[in-house]
């Protein structure tokens, strides 16, 4: 069989990349309508073949991991660190996942629930009736706080102040241009110099933070658990590798969770019927433990429906490292293959009236892992899915049961780095909930 790519437009790569970056959903849906369930975008990062059905997604996600390397690593490796789980592949990636995944297992969530609720309570204590703000900014502050507490174990005092400042400086230095092309990684590029200074300060902070963890032992935060982790050969991870992993959790986990929460508030407060149903469920569970709240069926359906309609990432992509057959095409080595989450989530045969926000659909039918895939799938599936879900539901429950949000913006999606977020950040006026007792 000769290597071939599925069909797709032949416009210049720059045009296709810009169209994809600026009008992602419309572009993907348009290409799907024109070229069918498996098409190729010729982008600046090389050809990307995108699968648009659950059956094809299954082929992509269940193929042997050895066929793949991570997408666009030339640009991301020197920013995220060469040992970051976001850039490694093959045996090294598998080894790292084994070490990082345990603190994210569902059962561990109970330990993080209180930190998530504290972050929400502390942030909302600053709100005054009639105050106007962007939910996105508040959600970013809360998810930052949750990561500081649960990942870095920094909740108060000198530690927390130092962590907050160093990590914020690094996040601010993450200019998307650095992730786009390695050509920007040059001493003459101011963004690169700024990033290097911030990254060095972060690495030094991680060394101090881990030294304190070693001295105190038994911490339940994720940094402490990575310190205690041992490879199959019984070796501990060195500080530099732990630093790469902590950074990966930070960049992959903060903004994504904040965007999901922002959409959740926006969609629910635009649909009064959904709001009153979920409030009835939350009111009945007022004294329940966080674990029980996270399992509430209607709240869970809202979470699933939010990420169906507004998946934070429109697709997931891998690079083909050895010949691989998908959808009847033998994909060339060096090309890329992905799953168009956004297109599958809008398939009317799976989701009738796909543009409607209707959480009930998740109570009526159980979707499988290739039909509902906001966290990707296969060997690179999101490590933090259970964590994000727990946080999203608990923080939403805490906000929706105590506050009314009057929506002041009409939202559409806009690109933020690699994610897609509400363009205006969900502008609201907040008041104490009218009927709250
Ligand atoms: C609603 C929030 C989130 C969404 C929608 C999301 C989505 C995703 C997606 C689509 C991927 C790529 C999966 C693939 O390639 O198949 C991913 C990977 C990843 N996510 Fe998340 N994520 C979220 C929250 C989090 C959180 C809270 C963390 C950790 C604190 C996290 C850590 C990671 C990591 C480390 C990876 C890389 C996995 C690998 O390459 O092996 N994510 N996420």
PDB file of C-alpha atoms in Angstrom, residues 27-234:
ATOM      1  CA  UNK A  27     -13.388  25.798   9.361  1.00  0.00           C
ATOM      2  CA  UNK A  28     -13.496  22.209  10.628  1.00  0.00           C
ATOM      3  CA  UNK A  29     -17.247  21.879  10.054  1.00  0.00           C
ATOM      4  CA  UNK A  30     -16.875  23.352   6.542  1.00  0.00           C
ATOM      5  CA  UNK A  31     -14.080  20.938   5.614  1.00  0.00           C
ATOM      6  CA  UNK A  32     -16.066  18.051   7.039  1.00  0.00           C
ATOM      7  CA  UNK A  33     -19.101  18.979   4.898  1.00  0.00           C
ATOM      8  CA  UNK A  34     -16.929  19.247   1.790  1.00  0.00           C
ATOM      9  CA  UNK A  35     -14.388  16.432   2.163  1.00  0.00           C
ATOM     10  CA  UNK A  36     -16.115  13.920   4.416  1.00  0.00           C
ATOM     11  CA  UNK A  37     -15.213  12.111   7.620  1.00  0.00           C
ATOM     12  CA  UNK A  38     -11.429  12.047   7.196  1.00  0.00           C
ATOM     13  CA  UNK A  39      -9.737  15.066   5.636  1.00  0.00           C
ATOM     14  CA  UNK A  40      -6.327  16.735   5.624  1.00  0.00           C
ATOM     15  CA  UNK A  41      -5.413  20.292   6.535  1.00  0.00           C
ATOM     16  CA  UNK A  42      -2.061  21.353   5.071  1.00  0.00           C
ATOM     17  CA  UNK A  43      -0.810  23.613   7.863  1.00  0.00           C
ATOM     18  CA  UNK A  44       2.522  25.287   8.610  1.00  0.00           C
ATOM     19  CA  UNK A  45       3.253  22.434  11.034  1.00  0.00           C
ATOM     20  CA  UNK A  46       2.808  19.929   8.177  1.00  0.00           C
ATOM     21  CA  UNK A  47      -0.228  17.961   7.004  1.00  0.00           C
ATOM     22  CA  UNK A  48      -2.781  17.073   9.677  1.00  0.00           C
ATOM     23  CA  UNK A  49      -5.313  14.326   8.856  1.00  0.00           C
ATOM     24  CA  UNK A  50      -8.385  14.754  11.052  1.00  0.00           C
ATOM     25  CA  UNK A  51     -10.802  11.975  11.965  1.00  0.00           C
ATOM     26  CA  UNK A  52     -14.447  13.044  12.388  1.00  0.00           C
ATOM     27  CA  UNK A  53     -16.356   9.917  13.442  1.00  0.00           C
ATOM     28  CA  UNK A  54     -16.283   7.812  16.606  1.00  0.00           C
ATOM     29  CA  UNK A  55     -15.165   4.798  14.536  1.00  0.00           C
ATOM     30  CA  UNK A  56     -12.163   6.690  13.130  1.00  0.00           C
ATOM     31  CA  UNK A  57     -11.423   8.216  16.557  1.00  0.00           C
ATOM     32  CA  UNK A  58     -11.283   4.676  17.894  1.00  0.00           C
ATOM     33  CA  UNK A  59      -8.740   3.736  15.209  1.00  0.00           C
ATOM     34  CA  UNK A  60      -6.568   6.742  16.122  1.00  0.00           C
ATOM     35  CA  UNK A  61      -6.784   6.249  19.891  1.00  0.00           C
ATOM     36  CA  UNK A  62      -6.365   2.477  19.965  1.00  0.00           C
ATOM     37  CA  UNK A  63      -3.412   2.266  17.542  1.00  0.00           C
ATOM     38  CA  UNK A  64      -0.191   1.194  19.255  1.00  0.00           C
ATOM     39  CA  UNK A  65       1.432   4.183  20.983  1.00  0.00           C
ATOM     40  CA  UNK A  66       4.717   3.278  19.267  1.00  0.00           C
ATOM     41  CA  UNK A  67       3.310   4.689  16.023  1.00  0.00           C
ATOM     42  CA  UNK A  68       3.175   8.182  17.485  1.00  0.00           C
ATOM     43  CA  UNK A  69       5.318  11.000  18.782  1.00  0.00           C
ATOM     44  CA  UNK A  70       3.989  14.241  20.320  1.00  0.00           C
ATOM     45  CA  UNK A  71       2.825  16.991  17.944  1.00  0.00           C
ATOM     46  CA  UNK A  72       5.002  20.047  17.192  1.00  0.00           C
ATOM     47  CA  UNK A  73       7.693  19.165  19.750  1.00  0.00           C
ATOM     48  CA  UNK A  74      10.375  21.239  18.016  1.00  0.00           C
ATOM     49  CA  UNK A  75       8.705  24.381  19.302  1.00  0.00           C
ATOM     50  CA  UNK A  76       7.384  23.112  22.624  1.00  0.00           C
ATOM     51  CA  UNK A  77      10.348  21.090  23.901  1.00  0.00           C
ATOM     52  CA  UNK A  78      12.598  24.001  24.847  1.00  0.00           C
ATOM     53  CA  UNK A  79       9.682  25.884  26.437  1.00  0.00           C
ATOM     54  CA  UNK A  80       8.069  23.063  28.395  1.00  0.00           C
ATOM     55  CA  UNK A  81      11.235  21.097  29.160  1.00  0.00           C
ATOM     56  CA  UNK A  82      12.648  18.045  27.357  1.00  0.00           C
ATOM     57  CA  UNK A  83      11.297  15.681  30.019  1.00  0.00           C
ATOM     58  CA  UNK A  84       7.799  17.120  30.106  1.00  0.00           C
ATOM     59  CA  UNK A  85       5.095  14.492  29.613  1.00  0.00           C
ATOM     60  CA  UNK A  86       3.649  16.888  27.032  1.00  0.00           C
ATOM     61  CA  UNK A  87       6.603  16.392  24.680  1.00  0.00           C
ATOM     62  CA  UNK A  88       7.994  12.871  25.292  1.00  0.00           C
ATOM     63  CA  UNK A  89       6.820   9.744  23.483  1.00  0.00           C
ATOM     64  CA  UNK A  90       7.268   5.971  23.421  1.00  0.00           C
ATOM     65  CA  UNK A  91       8.749   4.166  26.438  1.00  0.00           C
ATOM     66  CA  UNK A  92       9.755   7.426  28.163  1.00  0.00           C
ATOM     67  CA  UNK A  93       6.222   8.841  27.912  1.00  0.00           C
ATOM     68  CA  UNK A  94       4.766   5.567  29.227  1.00  0.00           C
ATOM     69  CA  UNK A  95       7.178   5.594  32.182  1.00  0.00           C
ATOM     70  CA  UNK A  96       6.263   9.181  33.048  1.00  0.00           C
ATOM     71  CA  UNK A  97       2.511   8.579  32.841  1.00  0.00           C
ATOM     72  CA  UNK A  98       2.881   5.677  35.304  1.00  0.00           C
ATOM     73  CA  UNK A  99       4.493   8.057  37.779  1.00  0.00           C
ATOM     74  CA  UNK A 100       2.220  11.057  37.284  1.00  0.00           C
ATOM     75  CA  UNK A 101      -1.179   9.410  36.940  1.00  0.00           C
ATOM     76  CA  UNK A 102      -1.593   7.948  40.500  1.00  0.00           C
ATOM     77  CA  UNK A 103      -2.159  11.313  42.269  1.00  0.00           C
ATOM     78  CA  UNK A 104      -4.932  11.977  39.713  1.00  0.00           C
ATOM     79  CA  UNK A 105      -6.944   8.806  40.229  1.00  0.00           C
ATOM     80  CA  UNK A 106     -10.589   9.427  41.069  1.00  0.00           C
ATOM     81  CA  UNK A 107     -10.171   8.151  44.634  1.00  0.00           C
ATOM     82  CA  UNK A 108      -7.565  10.841  45.373  1.00  0.00           C
ATOM     83  CA  UNK A 109     -10.014  13.619  44.599  1.00  0.00           C
ATOM     84  CA  UNK A 110     -11.455  13.652  48.094  1.00  0.00           C
ATOM     85  CA  UNK A 111      -8.108  14.980  49.324  1.00  0.00           C
ATOM     86  CA  UNK A 112      -8.328  17.922  46.927  1.00  0.00           C
ATOM     87  CA  UNK A 113     -12.019  18.768  47.361  1.00  0.00           C
ATOM     88  CA  UNK A 114     -11.517  21.002  50.396  1.00  0.00           C
ATOM     89  CA  UNK A 115      -8.758  22.994  48.658  1.00  0.00           C
ATOM     90  CA  UNK A 116     -11.076  23.513  45.689  1.00  0.00           C
ATOM     91  CA  UNK A 117     -13.927  24.715  47.888  1.00  0.00           C
ATOM     92  CA  UNK A 118     -11.594  26.951  49.928  1.00  0.00           C
ATOM     93  CA  UNK A 119     -10.320  28.584  46.739  1.00  0.00           C
ATOM     94  CA  UNK A 120     -13.910  29.340  45.692  1.00  0.00           C
ATOM     95  CA  UNK A 121     -14.923  30.618  49.151  1.00  0.00           C
ATOM     96  CA  UNK A 122     -11.894  32.893  49.483  1.00  0.00           C
ATOM     97  CA  UNK A 123     -12.304  34.407  46.035  1.00  0.00           C
ATOM     98  CA  UNK A 124     -16.040  34.989  46.357  1.00  0.00           C
ATOM     99  CA  UNK A 125     -15.556  36.645  49.772  1.00  0.00           C
ATOM    100  CA  UNK A 126     -14.167  39.638  47.808  1.00  0.00           C
ATOM    101  CA  UNK A 127     -17.333  40.017  45.753  1.00  0.00           C
ATOM    102  CA  UNK A 128     -19.812  42.756  46.649  1.00  0.00           C
ATOM    103  CA  UNK A 129     -23.443  42.988  45.465  1.00  0.00           C
ATOM    104  CA  UNK A 130     -23.678  44.699  42.068  1.00  0.00           C
ATOM    105  CA  UNK A 131     -19.996  44.165  41.290  1.00  0.00           C
ATOM    106  CA  UNK A 132     -19.226  43.638  37.596  1.00  0.00           C
ATOM    107  CA  UNK A 133     -16.408  41.364  36.406  1.00  0.00           C
ATOM    108  CA  UNK A 134     -15.430  38.703  33.915  1.00  0.00           C
ATOM    109  CA  UNK A 135     -16.114  35.187  35.173  1.00  0.00           C
ATOM    110  CA  UNK A 136     -13.048  34.078  33.217  1.00  0.00           C
ATOM    111  CA  UNK A 137     -10.753  36.252  35.375  1.00  0.00           C
ATOM    112  CA  UNK A 138     -12.298  34.964  38.595  1.00  0.00           C
ATOM    113  CA  UNK A 139     -12.183  31.365  37.365  1.00  0.00           C
ATOM    114  CA  UNK A 140      -8.505  31.790  36.395  1.00  0.00           C
ATOM    115  CA  UNK A 141      -7.721  33.091  39.889  1.00  0.00           C
ATOM    116  CA  UNK A 142      -9.553  30.175  41.517  1.00  0.00           C
ATOM    117  CA  UNK A 143      -7.972  27.477  39.347  1.00  0.00           C
ATOM    118  CA  UNK A 144      -4.560  29.053  39.948  1.00  0.00           C
ATOM    119  CA  UNK A 145      -5.178  28.851  43.667  1.00  0.00           C
ATOM    120  CA  UNK A 146      -6.301  25.236  43.438  1.00  0.00           C
ATOM    121  CA  UNK A 147      -3.108  24.296  41.590  1.00  0.00           C
ATOM    122  CA  UNK A 148      -0.953  26.193  44.104  1.00  0.00           C
ATOM    123  CA  UNK A 149      -2.530  24.257  46.963  1.00  0.00           C
ATOM    124  CA  UNK A 150      -2.951  20.795  45.468  1.00  0.00           C
ATOM    125  CA  UNK A 151       0.035  20.596  43.117  1.00  0.00           C
ATOM    126  CA  UNK A 152       2.615  22.770  44.888  1.00  0.00           C
ATOM    127  CA  UNK A 153       1.238  22.407  48.421  1.00  0.00           C
ATOM    128  CA  UNK A 154       1.421  26.185  48.945  1.00  0.00           C
ATOM    129  CA  UNK A 155      -1.639  27.585  50.675  1.00  0.00           C
ATOM    130  CA  UNK A 156      -0.502  30.409  52.925  1.00  0.00           C
ATOM    131  CA  UNK A 157       2.436  32.370  54.314  1.00  0.00           C
ATOM    132  CA  UNK A 158       5.813  33.052  52.754  1.00  0.00           C
ATOM    133  CA  UNK A 159       5.757  29.837  50.711  1.00  0.00           C
ATOM    134  CA  UNK A 160       2.513  30.710  49.041  1.00  0.00           C
ATOM    135  CA  UNK A 161       3.515  34.299  48.312  1.00  0.00           C
ATOM    136  CA  UNK A 162       6.764  33.151  46.703  1.00  0.00           C
ATOM    137  CA  UNK A 163       4.999  30.393  44.755  1.00  0.00           C
ATOM    138  CA  UNK A 164       2.288  32.746  43.569  1.00  0.00           C
ATOM    139  CA  UNK A 165       4.718  35.377  42.338  1.00  0.00           C
ATOM    140  CA  UNK A 166       7.165  33.011  40.631  1.00  0.00           C
ATOM    141  CA  UNK A 167       4.492  30.925  38.927  1.00  0.00           C
ATOM    142  CA  UNK A 168       2.475  33.938  37.813  1.00  0.00           C
ATOM    143  CA  UNK A 169       5.606  35.466  36.307  1.00  0.00           C
ATOM    144  CA  UNK A 170       6.234  32.290  34.342  1.00  0.00           C
ATOM    145  CA  UNK A 171       2.648  32.098  33.120  1.00  0.00           C
ATOM    146  CA  UNK A 172       2.796  35.741  32.038  1.00  0.00           C
ATOM    147  CA  UNK A 173       5.992  35.012  30.098  1.00  0.00           C
ATOM    148  CA  UNK A 174       4.277  32.242  28.069  1.00  0.00           C
ATOM    149  CA  UNK A 175       4.012  34.166  24.843  1.00  0.00           C
ATOM    150  CA  UNK A 176       2.081  31.959  22.346  1.00  0.00           C
ATOM    151  CA  UNK A 177       4.569  32.888  19.647  1.00  0.00           C
ATOM    152  CA  UNK A 178       7.177  30.793  21.484  1.00  0.00           C
ATOM    153  CA  UNK A 179       5.020  27.687  21.129  1.00  0.00           C
ATOM    154  CA  UNK A 180       4.338  28.358  17.470  1.00  0.00           C
ATOM    155  CA  UNK A 181       7.824  28.160  15.998  1.00  0.00           C
ATOM    156  CA  UNK A 182      11.273  27.345  17.423  1.00  0.00           C
ATOM    157  CA  UNK A 183      12.698  30.194  15.331  1.00  0.00           C
ATOM    158  CA  UNK A 184      11.539  32.560  18.078  1.00  0.00           C
ATOM    159  CA  UNK A 185      13.857  30.805  20.573  1.00  0.00           C
ATOM    160  CA  UNK A 186      16.644  33.236  19.959  1.00  0.00           C
ATOM    161  CA  UNK A 187      18.461  35.614  22.338  1.00  0.00           C
ATOM    162  CA  UNK A 188      17.464  38.575  20.170  1.00  0.00           C
ATOM    163  CA  UNK A 189      13.742  37.868  20.697  1.00  0.00           C
ATOM    164  CA  UNK A 190      12.597  39.781  23.830  1.00  0.00           C
ATOM    165  CA  UNK A 191       9.786  37.281  24.549  1.00  0.00           C
ATOM    166  CA  UNK A 192      12.323  34.452  24.598  1.00  0.00           C
ATOM    167  CA  UNK A 193      14.675  36.316  26.958  1.00  0.00           C
ATOM    168  CA  UNK A 194      11.777  37.144  29.279  1.00  0.00           C
ATOM    169  CA  UNK A 195      10.661  33.524  29.227  1.00  0.00           C
ATOM    170  CA  UNK A 196      14.164  32.205  30.006  1.00  0.00           C
ATOM    171  CA  UNK A 197      14.472  34.501  33.046  1.00  0.00           C
ATOM    172  CA  UNK A 198      11.053  33.435  34.334  1.00  0.00           C
ATOM    173  CA  UNK A 199      11.784  29.760  33.698  1.00  0.00           C
ATOM    174  CA  UNK A 200      15.078  29.980  35.576  1.00  0.00           C
ATOM    175  CA  UNK A 201      13.356  31.615  38.560  1.00  0.00           C
ATOM    176  CA  UNK A 202      10.717  28.850  38.425  1.00  0.00           C
ATOM    177  CA  UNK A 203      13.350  26.080  38.342  1.00  0.00           C
ATOM    178  CA  UNK A 204      15.134  27.615  41.350  1.00  0.00           C
ATOM    179  CA  UNK A 205      11.811  27.884  43.178  1.00  0.00           C
ATOM    180  CA  UNK A 206      11.069  24.202  42.450  1.00  0.00           C
ATOM    181  CA  UNK A 207      14.418  23.150  43.956  1.00  0.00           C
ATOM    182  CA  UNK A 208      13.632  25.132  47.168  1.00  0.00           C
ATOM    183  CA  UNK A 209      10.054  23.887  47.251  1.00  0.00           C
ATOM    184  CA  UNK A 210      11.157  20.231  46.894  1.00  0.00           C
ATOM    185  CA  UNK A 211      13.840  20.662  49.566  1.00  0.00           C
ATOM    186  CA  UNK A 212      11.133  21.855  51.986  1.00  0.00           C
ATOM    187  CA  UNK A 213       8.918  18.921  51.012  1.00  0.00           C
ATOM    188  CA  UNK A 214      11.757  16.452  51.639  1.00  0.00           C
ATOM    189  CA  UNK A 215      12.303  17.940  55.094  1.00  0.00           C
ATOM    190  CA  UNK A 216       8.630  17.735  56.095  1.00  0.00           C
ATOM    191  CA  UNK A 217       7.712  14.341  54.498  1.00  0.00           C
ATOM    192  CA  UNK A 218       4.208  12.886  54.064  1.00  0.00           C
ATOM    193  CA  UNK A 219       2.658  15.852  52.204  1.00  0.00           C
ATOM    194  CA  UNK A 220      -0.500  15.082  50.247  1.00  0.00           C
ATOM    195  CA  UNK A 221       0.208  17.595  47.491  1.00  0.00           C
ATOM    196  CA  UNK A 222       1.219  16.339  44.064  1.00  0.00           C
ATOM    197  CA  UNK A 223       4.807  17.669  44.349  1.00  0.00           C
ATOM    198  CA  UNK A 224       5.287  15.515  47.475  1.00  0.00           C
ATOM    199  CA  UNK A 225       3.795  12.508  45.715  1.00  0.00           C
ATOM    200  CA  UNK A 226       6.132  12.945  42.753  1.00  0.00           C
ATOM    201  CA  UNK A 227       9.039  13.125  45.219  1.00  0.00           C
ATOM    202  CA  UNK A 228       7.950   9.831  46.765  1.00  0.00           C
ATOM    203  CA  UNK A 229       7.331   8.166  43.373  1.00  0.00           C
ATOM    204  CA  UNK A 230       9.790   5.480  42.237  1.00  0.00           C
ATOM    205  CA  UNK A 231      10.419   4.095  38.752  1.00  0.00           C
ATOM    206  CA  UNK A 232      10.161   0.350  38.103  1.00  0.00           C
ATOM    207  CA  UNK A 233      13.907   0.185  38.787  1.00  0.00           C
ATOM    208  CA  UNK A 234      13.341   1.870  42.166  1.00  0.00           C
TER     209      UNK A 234
END
